[in-house]
Amino acid sequence: MIAFLLALLGVCLLQSAVVPRLAIGGIRPDLFLVLTFGLSLSAGPEVATVVGFLVGLYQDSLSGAPLGLNAFTLSLIGFLVSQMSRQVRTAELTGRLGLLFLAGLVSGLTTLLVLRFFQVSRPWTSTLLWTVLPGTIYTTILGAGFLAMPKPKALRRLGR
Amino acid sequence: MTRLLLRYRRGLILSSTLLLSFVLMTLQVRSQSALADLTKHILLTSVSPFLRIAAVGKAATVTLWNEYIDLRRVRLDNQLLKEETRQLRTQVGELRETALENYRLIGLLELRNRVGSEAVSAKVIGKDATNWFRTILIDRGGNEGIQRHMTVVTAEGLVGRVVDVTALAARVQLITDPESTVGVLIQRSRVAGIAAGNQEGTVQIKYLPLMADVVIGDRVVTSGMGGVFPKGIPLGRVLRSSRPTNGALFQETWVQPLTDFSRLEEVLVLRQSPANDLPWGSGERLP
């Protein structure tokens, strides 16, 4: 649990202090998504859902998004990734990256849908093309580095 | 009931979190609820101290990095400035040298205008290779009309006379040479004598009568006798004078030449003796 909180804190710091400097054309990678994804790969769906919810809440608190938006999305991502990790060969890096890319797209689409529900609509095509897709690609590329790193024992225990 | 819950726990947990998220969003977006704001506030408060520390750390790192970069830049600048300073010092040295040369040449030019006779300026290109003689080599010779016994001067006064001539150079015997003799006058009292060099490199006036009026500091000029040196060229100032009591007939008088032979660089060779006495300046040494 402490390891998770430390990882969450580290991601909060990185996302708010370092990632803005890595922005390319205003597009930033989403480390909260990478964290949720990384934990969900080895965690059960219940834990992954709760982890996604908590990570999302912190992401909401650090952004201008309404509280619950990212919590909703990442809960869903956590659950789905955890479920799919049993069917996809996530032991290989390419499999994990493919799943991360898919998670990024789902996350973007879900956010768009939720925003539309609350009448905070965005133009679909341009948002998908110029925000969701580049953001997902960037997150996947950056996530490759994080996912290739050996996971600390404490975080691995969290998954069991 | 418990078994049912356990069986559908995944769906329940997912539904609960999604519902909770939805409720939070609804509360914030639709009804501007204080609960959602409070939750957000609590979450932000739990992270903000670390963010602040991270921001301070980041600022410190950025400052350190910038200072390091600045330091490297300063180091590079320092090297460039050192190189520039070295070049400028060399230039200043060269310019100073040129200015001094210019100053000396102006003196020679003025002298040349004053002398009015045909004169050739020359550079000193060598000095005597032994300690037995006091001669210099100049870069003008027979090609420029230089001949033996021509008088050589500077703006300060007499230097000597040409003793050897080649096509491109000439050797000048200085007045301090032991073999040199020049007919001179004490300018104030008009007493005549002969200025001779000696082994020590000084000039002594010989054949000055015992009772001749000579005072230390008196200016000594050429007398024009002997036909080699024109009349009126300053040679030096009386340094000391004594009247021997051992029955000698002449005074012993030493002269300090006006020209500093150790720093001689340019001279003027008088190709023709001026018709009249030379209207020389104060005879003060140039810098």
Short mmCIF file of C-alpha atoms in Angstrom, two decimals:
data_model
loop_
_atom_site.label_atom_id
_atom_site.label_comp_id
_atom_site.label_asym_id
_atom_site.label_seq_id
_atom_site.Cartn_x
_atom_site.Cartn_y
_atom_site.Cartn_z
CA MET A 1 0.00 0.00 0.00
CA ILE A 2 2.84 2.36 0.91
CA ALA A 3 4.55 1.48 -2.34
CA PHE A 4 1.38 2.31 -4.22
CA LEU A 5 1.02 5.64 -2.44
CA LEU A 6 4.66 6.46 -3.14
CA ALA A 7 4.17 5.53 -6.79
CA LEU A 8 1.03 7.65 -6.90
CA LEU A 9 2.83 10.57 -5.28
CA GLY A 10 5.76 10.19 -7.69
CA VAL A 11 3.39 10.21 -10.66
CA CYS A 12 1.59 13.27 -9.27
CA LEU A 13 4.90 15.10 -9.03
CA LEU A 14 6.12 13.96 -12.42
CA GLN A 15 2.84 14.73 -14.15
CA SER A 16 2.57 18.23 -12.73
CA ALA A 17 6.24 19.23 -12.70
CA VAL A 18 8.11 17.31 -15.39
CA VAL A 19 5.59 16.19 -17.98
CA PRO A 20 4.54 19.73 -18.98
CA ARG A 21 8.12 20.23 -20.15
CA LEU A 22 7.85 17.13 -22.32
CA ALA A 23 4.78 18.41 -24.14
CA ILE A 24 5.01 18.24 -27.93
CA GLY A 25 2.59 20.57 -29.65
CA GLY A 26 0.63 20.85 -26.41
CA ILE A 27 0.21 17.07 -26.18
CA ARG A 28 1.37 15.49 -22.93
CA PRO A 29 1.77 11.86 -22.02
CA ASP A 30 -0.57 10.56 -19.29
CA LEU A 31 1.47 8.99 -16.52
CA PHE A 32 -1.66 8.34 -14.42
CA LEU A 33 -2.86 6.06 -17.16
CA VAL A 34 0.52 4.32 -17.29
CA LEU A 35 0.45 3.78 -13.52
CA THR A 36 -3.08 2.39 -13.57
CA PHE A 37 -2.21 0.23 -16.53
CA GLY A 38 1.00 -1.06 -14.99
CA LEU A 39 -0.71 -2.01 -11.73
CA SER A 40 -3.74 -3.48 -13.44
CA LEU A 41 -1.60 -5.90 -15.43
CA SER A 42 -0.76 -7.88 -12.34
CA ALA A 43 -3.69 -7.00 -10.10
CA GLY A 44 -7.07 -8.58 -9.95
CA PRO A 45 -10.00 -6.66 -11.47
CA GLU A 46 -11.30 -5.56 -8.05
CA VAL A 47 -7.98 -4.08 -6.95
CA ALA A 48 -7.34 -2.65 -10.41
CA THR A 49 -10.73 -0.92 -10.36
CA VAL A 50 -10.13 0.64 -6.95
CA VAL A 51 -6.57 1.61 -7.91
CA GLY A 52 -7.89 3.23 -11.08
CA PHE A 53 -10.52 5.07 -9.07
CA LEU A 54 -7.97 6.44 -6.57
CA VAL A 55 -5.45 7.37 -9.25
CA GLY A 56 -8.22 9.06 -11.21
CA LEU A 57 -9.35 11.02 -8.17
CA TYR A 58 -5.84 12.37 -7.70
CA GLN A 59 -5.63 13.19 -11.37
CA ASP A 60 -8.89 15.09 -11.09
CA SER A 61 -7.66 16.98 -8.07
CA LEU A 62 -4.58 18.09 -10.00
CA SER A 63 -6.52 19.14 -13.09
CA GLY A 64 -9.38 21.38 -13.97
CA ALA A 65 -11.55 18.36 -14.71
CA PRO A 66 -14.68 17.81 -12.64
CA LEU A 67 -13.97 15.48 -9.75
CA GLY A 68 -14.76 11.95 -10.84
CA LEU A 69 -14.09 12.28 -14.56
CA ASN A 70 -10.72 10.56 -14.56
CA ALA A 71 -11.75 8.42 -11.61
CA PHE A 72 -14.55 7.07 -13.77
CA THR A 73 -12.31 6.52 -16.77
CA LEU A 74 -9.40 4.97 -14.93
CA SER A 75 -11.68 2.70 -12.88
CA LEU A 76 -12.99 1.36 -16.13
CA ILE A 77 -9.48 1.11 -17.63
CA GLY A 78 -8.19 -0.68 -14.55
CA PHE A 79 -10.99 -3.20 -14.70
CA LEU A 80 -10.72 -3.78 -18.44
CA VAL A 81 -6.92 -4.05 -18.47
CA SER A 82 -6.97 -6.46 -15.59
CA GLN A 83 -9.57 -8.59 -17.36
CA MET A 84 -7.82 -8.45 -20.73
CA SER A 85 -4.36 -9.10 -19.32
CA ARG A 86 -5.49 -12.70 -18.82
CA GLN A 87 -6.34 -13.08 -22.47
CA VAL A 88 -3.57 -10.99 -24.09
CA ARG A 89 0.07 -12.11 -23.89
CA THR A 90 1.19 -9.31 -21.61
CA ALA A 91 4.43 -11.05 -20.71
CA GLU A 92 5.85 -9.62 -23.92
CA LEU A 93 6.53 -5.92 -24.14
CA THR A 94 4.80 -5.57 -27.49
CA GLY A 95 1.64 -7.13 -26.10
CA ARG A 96 1.70 -4.75 -23.15
CA LEU A 97 2.30 -1.77 -25.39
CA GLY A 98 -0.54 -2.76 -27.67
CA LEU A 99 -2.82 -3.05 -24.68
CA LEU A 100 -1.59 0.30 -23.35
CA PHE A 101 -2.34 1.91 -26.72
CA LEU A 102 -5.81 0.40 -26.65
CA ALA A 103 -6.29 1.58 -23.06
CA GLY A 104 -5.30 5.08 -24.12
CA LEU A 105 -7.86 5.10 -26.90
CA VAL A 106 -10.59 3.74 -24.63
CA SER A 107 -9.67 6.29 -21.98
CA GLY A 108 -9.96 9.11 -24.53
CA LEU A 109 -13.22 7.86 -25.92
CA THR A 110 -14.71 7.36 -22.45
CA THR A 111 -13.68 10.85 -21.41
CA LEU A 112 -15.28 12.25 -24.55
CA LEU A 113 -18.49 10.36 -23.88
CA VAL A 114 -18.66 11.40 -20.24
CA LEU A 115 -17.98 15.00 -21.13
CA ARG A 116 -20.73 14.84 -23.75
CA PHE A 117 -23.07 13.47 -21.14
CA PHE A 118 -22.41 16.51 -18.96
CA GLN A 119 -22.85 18.80 -21.96
CA VAL A 120 -19.19 19.68 -22.03
CA SER A 121 -18.96 18.52 -25.60
CA ARG A 122 -15.89 18.53 -27.79
CA PRO A 123 -15.80 18.10 -31.59
CA TRP A 124 -15.41 14.37 -32.09
CA THR A 125 -13.20 14.06 -35.12
CA SER A 126 -10.70 16.77 -34.35
CA THR A 127 -10.51 15.78 -30.68
CA LEU A 128 -9.89 12.18 -31.58
CA LEU A 129 -7.36 13.05 -34.26
CA TRP A 130 -5.45 15.85 -32.57
CA THR A 131 -5.83 15.11 -28.88
CA VAL A 132 -6.72 11.49 -28.16
CA LEU A 133 -4.62 9.76 -30.79
CA PRO A 134 -1.39 11.79 -30.36
CA GLY A 135 -1.80 11.65 -26.58
CA THR A 136 -2.21 7.88 -26.73
CA ILE A 137 0.80 7.43 -28.99
CA TYR A 138 2.94 9.66 -26.78
CA THR A 139 1.75 7.86 -23.64
CA THR A 140 2.47 4.49 -25.23
CA ILE A 141 5.98 5.52 -26.24
CA LEU A 142 6.75 6.93 -22.82
CA GLY A 143 4.97 4.04 -21.14
CA ALA A 144 7.25 1.61 -22.95
CA GLY A 145 10.12 2.90 -20.85
CA PHE A 146 8.19 2.59 -17.61
CA LEU A 147 6.81 -0.83 -18.45
CA ALA A 148 10.24 -2.12 -19.43
CA MET A 149 11.54 -1.21 -15.98
CA PRO A 150 11.53 -3.98 -13.38
CA LYS A 151 8.58 -3.48 -11.06
CA PRO A 152 9.37 -3.12 -7.35
CA LYS A 153 8.46 -6.13 -5.21
CA ALA A 154 6.07 -4.09 -3.12
CA LEU A 155 4.03 -3.12 -6.19
CA ARG A 156 4.03 -6.70 -7.41
CA ARG A 157 2.62 -7.80 -4.06
CA LEU A 158 -0.17 -5.27 -4.47
CA GLY A 159 -1.35 -7.15 -7.51
CA ARG A 160 -1.78 -10.44 -5.78
CA MET B 1 -26.35 -12.90 0.51
CA THR B 2 -22.64 -12.87 1.27
CA ARG B 3 -22.05 -15.55 -1.31
CA LEU B 4 -24.01 -13.55 -3.81
CA LEU B 5 -21.92 -10.50 -3.06
CA LEU B 6 -18.71 -12.46 -3.37
CA ARG B 7 -19.84 -13.99 -6.62
CA TYR B 8 -20.61 -10.66 -8.22
CA ARG B 9 -17.97 -8.64 -6.39
CA ARG B 10 -16.13 -7.58 -9.53
CA GLY B 11 -19.21 -6.17 -11.12
CA LEU B 12 -20.27 -4.63 -7.86
CA ILE B 13 -16.95 -2.95 -7.26
CA LEU B 14 -16.82 -1.67 -10.82
CA SER B 15 -20.36 -0.42 -10.67
CA SER B 16 -19.76 1.20 -7.30
CA THR B 17 -16.65 3.08 -8.42
CA LEU B 18 -18.27 4.13 -11.66
CA LEU B 19 -21.38 5.22 -9.85
CA LEU B 20 -19.39 7.06 -7.22
CA SER B 21 -17.40 8.82 -9.91
CA PHE B 22 -20.58 9.70 -11.70
CA VAL B 23 -22.18 11.02 -8.55
CA LEU B 24 -19.12 13.12 -7.77
CA MET B 25 -19.16 14.55 -11.27
CA THR B 26 -22.85 15.24 -11.11
CA LEU B 27 -22.53 16.89 -7.76
CA GLN B 28 -19.81 19.16 -9.03
CA VAL B 29 -21.09 19.91 -12.50
CA ARG B 30 -24.82 20.06 -11.93
CA SER B 31 -25.31 21.24 -8.39
CA GLN B 32 -21.94 22.81 -7.50
CA SER B 33 -21.92 20.66 -4.37
CA ALA B 34 -19.59 21.53 -1.54
CA LEU B 35 -18.91 17.85 -0.98
CA ALA B 36 -17.19 17.45 -4.33
CA ASP B 37 -15.21 20.61 -3.75
CA LEU B 38 -14.25 19.44 -0.28
CA THR B 39 -13.12 16.07 -1.62
CA LYS B 40 -11.06 17.73 -4.29
CA HIS B 41 -9.66 20.12 -1.73
CA ILE B 42 -8.65 17.27 0.59
CA LEU B 43 -7.01 15.36 -2.23
CA LEU B 44 -5.14 18.42 -3.41
CA THR B 45 -4.05 19.28 0.11
CA SER B 46 -2.61 15.79 0.54
CA VAL B 47 -0.40 16.26 -2.51
CA SER B 48 0.34 19.96 -2.48
CA PRO B 49 3.13 19.91 0.16
CA PHE B 50 5.02 17.41 -1.95
CA LEU B 51 4.33 19.45 -5.04
CA ARG B 52 5.70 22.48 -3.26
CA ILE B 53 8.82 20.59 -2.21
CA ALA B 54 9.16 19.28 -5.74
CA ALA B 55 8.74 22.81 -7.09
CA VAL B 56 11.44 24.11 -4.73
CA GLY B 57 13.66 21.20 -5.67
CA LYS B 58 13.01 21.80 -9.31
CA ALA B 59 13.73 25.51 -8.94
CA ALA B 60 16.94 24.73 -7.08
CA THR B 61 17.93 22.20 -9.73
CA VAL B 62 17.14 24.65 -12.51
CA THR B 63 19.12 27.37 -10.72
CA LEU B 64 22.05 25.02 -10.19
CA TRP B 65 21.90 23.89 -13.77
CA ASN B 66 21.70 27.44 -15.07
CA GLU B 67 24.59 28.45 -12.85
CA TYR B 68 26.56 25.49 -14.09
CA ILE B 69 25.77 26.46 -17.67
CA ASP B 70 26.62 30.08 -16.86
CA LEU B 71 29.84 28.93 -15.28
CA ARG B 72 30.73 26.97 -18.37
CA ARG B 73 29.82 29.95 -20.51
CA VAL B 74 31.85 32.24 -18.27
CA ARG B 75 34.75 29.85 -18.56
CA LEU B 76 34.50 29.90 -22.32
CA ASP B 77 34.09 33.68 -22.30
CA ASN B 78 37.06 33.91 -20.01
CA GLN B 79 39.21 31.95 -22.42
CA LEU B 80 38.02 34.08 -25.33
CA LEU B 81 38.62 37.28 -23.38
CA LYS B 82 42.07 36.12 -22.36
CA GLU B 83 42.89 35.45 -25.98
CA GLU B 84 41.42 38.81 -26.95
CA THR B 85 43.39 40.54 -24.20
CA ARG B 86 46.56 38.86 -25.39
CA GLN B 87 45.91 40.03 -28.94
CA LEU B 88 45.02 43.53 -27.77
CA ARG B 89 48.15 43.70 -25.64
CA THR B 90 50.20 42.74 -28.65
CA GLN B 91 48.41 45.39 -30.69
CA VAL B 92 48.90 47.99 -27.97
CA GLY B 93 52.60 47.10 -27.84
CA GLU B 94 52.86 47.41 -31.59
CA LEU B 95 50.93 50.69 -31.58
CA ARG B 96 53.06 52.08 -28.78
CA GLU B 97 56.13 51.06 -30.70
CA THR B 98 54.76 52.72 -33.82
CA ALA B 99 53.87 55.85 -31.87
CA LEU B 100 57.34 56.09 -30.41
CA GLU B 101 58.89 55.50 -33.81
CA ASN B 102 56.58 58.11 -35.23
CA TYR B 103 57.61 60.52 -32.51
CA ARG B 104 61.27 59.95 -33.21
CA LEU B 105 60.77 60.26 -36.95
CA ILE B 106 58.88 63.52 -36.48
CA GLY B 107 61.87 64.76 -34.50
CA LEU B 108 64.17 63.71 -37.30
CA LEU B 109 61.92 65.32 -39.88
CA GLU B 110 61.84 68.57 -37.97
CA LEU B 111 65.60 68.39 -37.70
CA ARG B 112 65.86 67.72 -41.38
CA ASN B 113 63.76 70.79 -42.11
CA ARG B 114 65.84 72.84 -39.72
CA VAL B 115 69.14 71.64 -41.15
CA GLY B 116 67.99 72.53 -44.60
CA SER B 117 70.74 70.56 -46.23
CA GLU B 118 70.31 67.35 -48.00
CA ALA B 119 69.81 64.70 -45.35
CA VAL B 120 68.96 61.02 -45.40
CA SER B 121 67.18 59.27 -42.57
CA ALA B 122 68.42 55.81 -41.72
CA LYS B 123 67.61 53.02 -39.33
CA VAL B 124 70.17 51.53 -37.04
CA ILE B 125 70.49 47.91 -38.04
CA GLY B 126 73.46 46.82 -35.98
CA LYS B 127 75.90 47.73 -33.28
CA ASP B 128 79.55 47.07 -32.90
CA ALA B 129 80.34 43.43 -32.32
CA THR B 130 83.25 44.11 -29.96
CA ASN B 131 83.88 46.07 -26.80
CA TRP B 132 86.83 47.87 -28.36
CA PHE B 133 85.00 50.21 -30.62
CA ARG B 134 81.78 52.19 -30.52
CA THR B 135 80.20 52.02 -33.95
CA ILE B 136 76.77 51.37 -35.39
CA LEU B 137 75.53 50.04 -38.72
CA ILE B 138 72.82 51.93 -40.62
CA ASP B 139 70.60 50.73 -43.46
CA ARG B 140 71.67 53.36 -45.97
CA GLY B 141 74.79 53.21 -48.04
CA GLY B 142 76.39 54.31 -51.23
CA ASN B 143 73.18 53.75 -53.20
CA GLU B 144 71.60 56.62 -51.27
CA GLY B 145 74.61 58.85 -51.70
CA ILE B 146 76.16 58.15 -48.33
CA GLN B 147 79.91 58.78 -48.23
CA ARG B 148 82.68 58.59 -45.69
CA HIS B 149 82.99 61.42 -43.16
CA MET B 150 79.40 62.45 -43.47
CA THR B 151 77.94 63.71 -40.23
CA VAL B 152 75.31 61.64 -38.46
CA VAL B 153 72.89 63.27 -36.04
CA THR B 154 69.63 62.75 -34.19
CA ALA B 155 67.10 65.29 -32.99
CA GLU B 156 69.02 65.39 -29.71
CA GLY B 157 72.43 66.07 -31.18
CA LEU B 158 75.57 64.65 -32.71
CA VAL B 159 75.94 60.92 -33.17
CA GLY B 160 79.17 60.57 -35.10
CA ARG B 161 80.43 60.25 -38.62
CA VAL B 162 80.33 57.70 -41.40
CA VAL B 163 83.55 55.70 -41.52
CA ASP B 164 82.71 52.82 -43.87
CA VAL B 165 80.27 52.66 -46.73
CA THR B 166 78.87 49.78 -48.72
CA ALA B 167 76.17 49.94 -51.35
CA LEU B 168 73.34 49.18 -48.93
CA ALA B 169 74.74 50.05 -45.50
CA ALA B 170 77.21 52.25 -43.72
CA ARG B 171 79.18 52.12 -40.51
CA VAL B 172 79.05 55.13 -38.22
CA GLN B 173 81.71 55.90 -35.68
CA LEU B 174 80.05 57.24 -32.53
CA ILE B 175 81.48 60.19 -30.69
CA THR B 176 82.11 57.89 -27.76
CA ASP B 177 84.44 55.69 -29.79
CA PRO B 178 88.04 55.86 -28.49
CA GLU B 179 89.21 56.77 -31.97
CA SER B 180 86.72 59.59 -32.39
CA THR B 181 87.71 63.21 -32.12
CA VAL B 182 85.42 66.18 -32.69
CA GLY B 183 86.25 69.84 -32.57
CA VAL B 184 83.96 71.43 -30.00
CA LEU B 185 83.09 74.67 -28.27
CA ILE B 186 81.75 75.41 -24.85
CA GLN B 187 78.69 77.21 -26.14
CA ARG B 188 78.47 79.81 -23.38
CA SER B 189 82.13 80.81 -23.14
CA ARG B 190 83.15 79.89 -26.68
CA VAL B 191 86.23 78.06 -25.47
CA ALA B 192 87.39 75.49 -28.02
CA GLY B 193 88.59 71.98 -27.39
CA ILE B 194 88.54 68.52 -28.82
CA ALA B 195 85.95 66.00 -27.72
CA ALA B 196 87.36 62.50 -27.74
CA GLY B 197 85.77 59.20 -26.92
CA ASN B 198 87.37 56.70 -24.62
CA GLN B 199 87.27 53.08 -23.71
CA GLU B 200 84.63 53.67 -21.06
CA GLY B 201 82.20 54.95 -23.66
CA THR B 202 82.16 58.53 -22.39
CA VAL B 203 83.39 61.75 -23.99
CA GLN B 204 86.21 63.84 -22.67
CA ILE B 205 87.14 67.35 -23.85
CA LYS B 206 90.83 67.71 -24.34
CA TYR B 207 92.99 70.75 -24.71
CA LEU B 208 90.80 73.10 -22.74
CA PRO B 209 93.07 75.69 -21.15
CA LEU B 210 93.44 75.52 -17.38
CA MET B 211 91.82 78.89 -16.83
CA ALA B 212 89.04 78.39 -19.39
CA ASP B 213 85.53 79.31 -18.22
CA VAL B 214 83.77 75.97 -17.93
CA VAL B 215 80.84 75.29 -15.65
CA ILE B 216 79.06 72.03 -15.03
CA GLY B 217 75.98 71.89 -17.26
CA ASP B 218 77.51 74.03 -20.00
CA ARG B 219 76.36 73.02 -23.41
CA VAL B 220 78.99 71.66 -25.76
CA VAL B 221 78.54 72.09 -29.52
CA THR B 222 80.64 71.28 -32.56
CA SER B 223 83.06 74.02 -33.53
CA GLY B 224 83.16 73.23 -37.25
CA MET B 225 86.95 73.06 -37.16
CA GLY B 226 88.51 70.20 -39.06
CA GLY B 227 85.90 70.38 -41.78
CA VAL B 228 84.15 67.14 -40.93
CA PHE B 229 81.34 68.21 -38.64
CA PRO B 230 79.26 71.31 -39.32
CA LYS B 231 79.36 74.02 -36.70
CA GLY B 232 76.70 74.27 -34.00
CA ILE B 233 75.56 70.65 -33.55
CA PRO B 234 74.98 70.00 -29.87
CA LEU B 235 77.10 67.22 -28.52
CA GLY B 236 76.43 67.16 -24.80
CA ARG B 237 76.61 68.94 -21.46
CA VAL B 238 79.58 69.29 -19.17
CA LEU B 239 79.31 66.59 -16.56
CA ARG B 240 82.35 67.40 -14.48
CA SER B 241 85.49 69.51 -14.84
CA SER B 242 88.68 69.66 -12.83
CA ARG B 243 91.92 71.58 -12.92
CA PRO B 244 94.85 69.28 -12.16
CA THR B 245 97.48 70.59 -9.75
CA ASN B 246 100.28 68.44 -11.03
CA GLY B 247 101.51 71.01 -13.55
CA ALA B 248 99.27 69.90 -16.40
CA LEU B 249 98.39 72.56 -18.96
CA PHE B 250 94.78 71.61 -19.63
CA GLN B 251 91.59 71.02 -17.74
CA GLU B 252 90.03 67.58 -17.49
CA THR B 253 86.43 67.93 -18.61
CA TRP B 254 83.88 65.16 -19.15
CA VAL B 255 80.78 65.53 -21.20
CA GLN B 256 77.44 63.75 -20.99
CA PRO B 257 76.35 63.16 -24.62
CA LEU B 258 72.84 64.38 -25.40
CA THR B 259 72.18 61.31 -27.49
CA ASP B 260 71.46 58.05 -25.70
CA PHE B 261 73.51 55.68 -27.80
CA SER B 262 72.09 52.60 -26.12
CA ARG B 263 68.61 53.47 -27.46
CA LEU B 264 69.60 54.70 -30.88
CA GLU B 265 67.16 53.54 -33.58
CA GLU B 266 66.93 56.20 -36.27
CA VAL B 267 69.52 58.73 -37.36
CA LEU B 268 69.92 61.42 -39.95
CA VAL B 269 72.92 61.49 -42.25
CA LEU B 270 73.83 64.96 -43.47
CA ARG B 271 74.92 64.54 -47.07
CA GLN B 272 76.02 68.13 -47.31
CA SER B 273 77.23 70.47 -44.63
CA PRO B 274 74.81 73.36 -44.16
CA ALA B 275 76.10 76.72 -45.25
CA ASN B 276 75.31 78.41 -41.93
CA ASP B 277 75.44 77.37 -38.30
CA LEU B 278 72.80 74.84 -37.45
CA PRO B 279 69.79 76.29 -35.65
CA TRP B 280 69.46 73.37 -33.19
CA GLY B 281 66.68 72.95 -30.68
CA SER B 282 67.00 72.77 -26.97
CA GLY B 283 68.91 69.55 -27.23
CA GLU B 284 66.61 67.82 -24.78
CA ARG B 285 66.35 64.10 -25.22
CA LEU B 286 63.26 62.68 -26.82
CA PRO B 287 61.24 60.05 -24.90
#
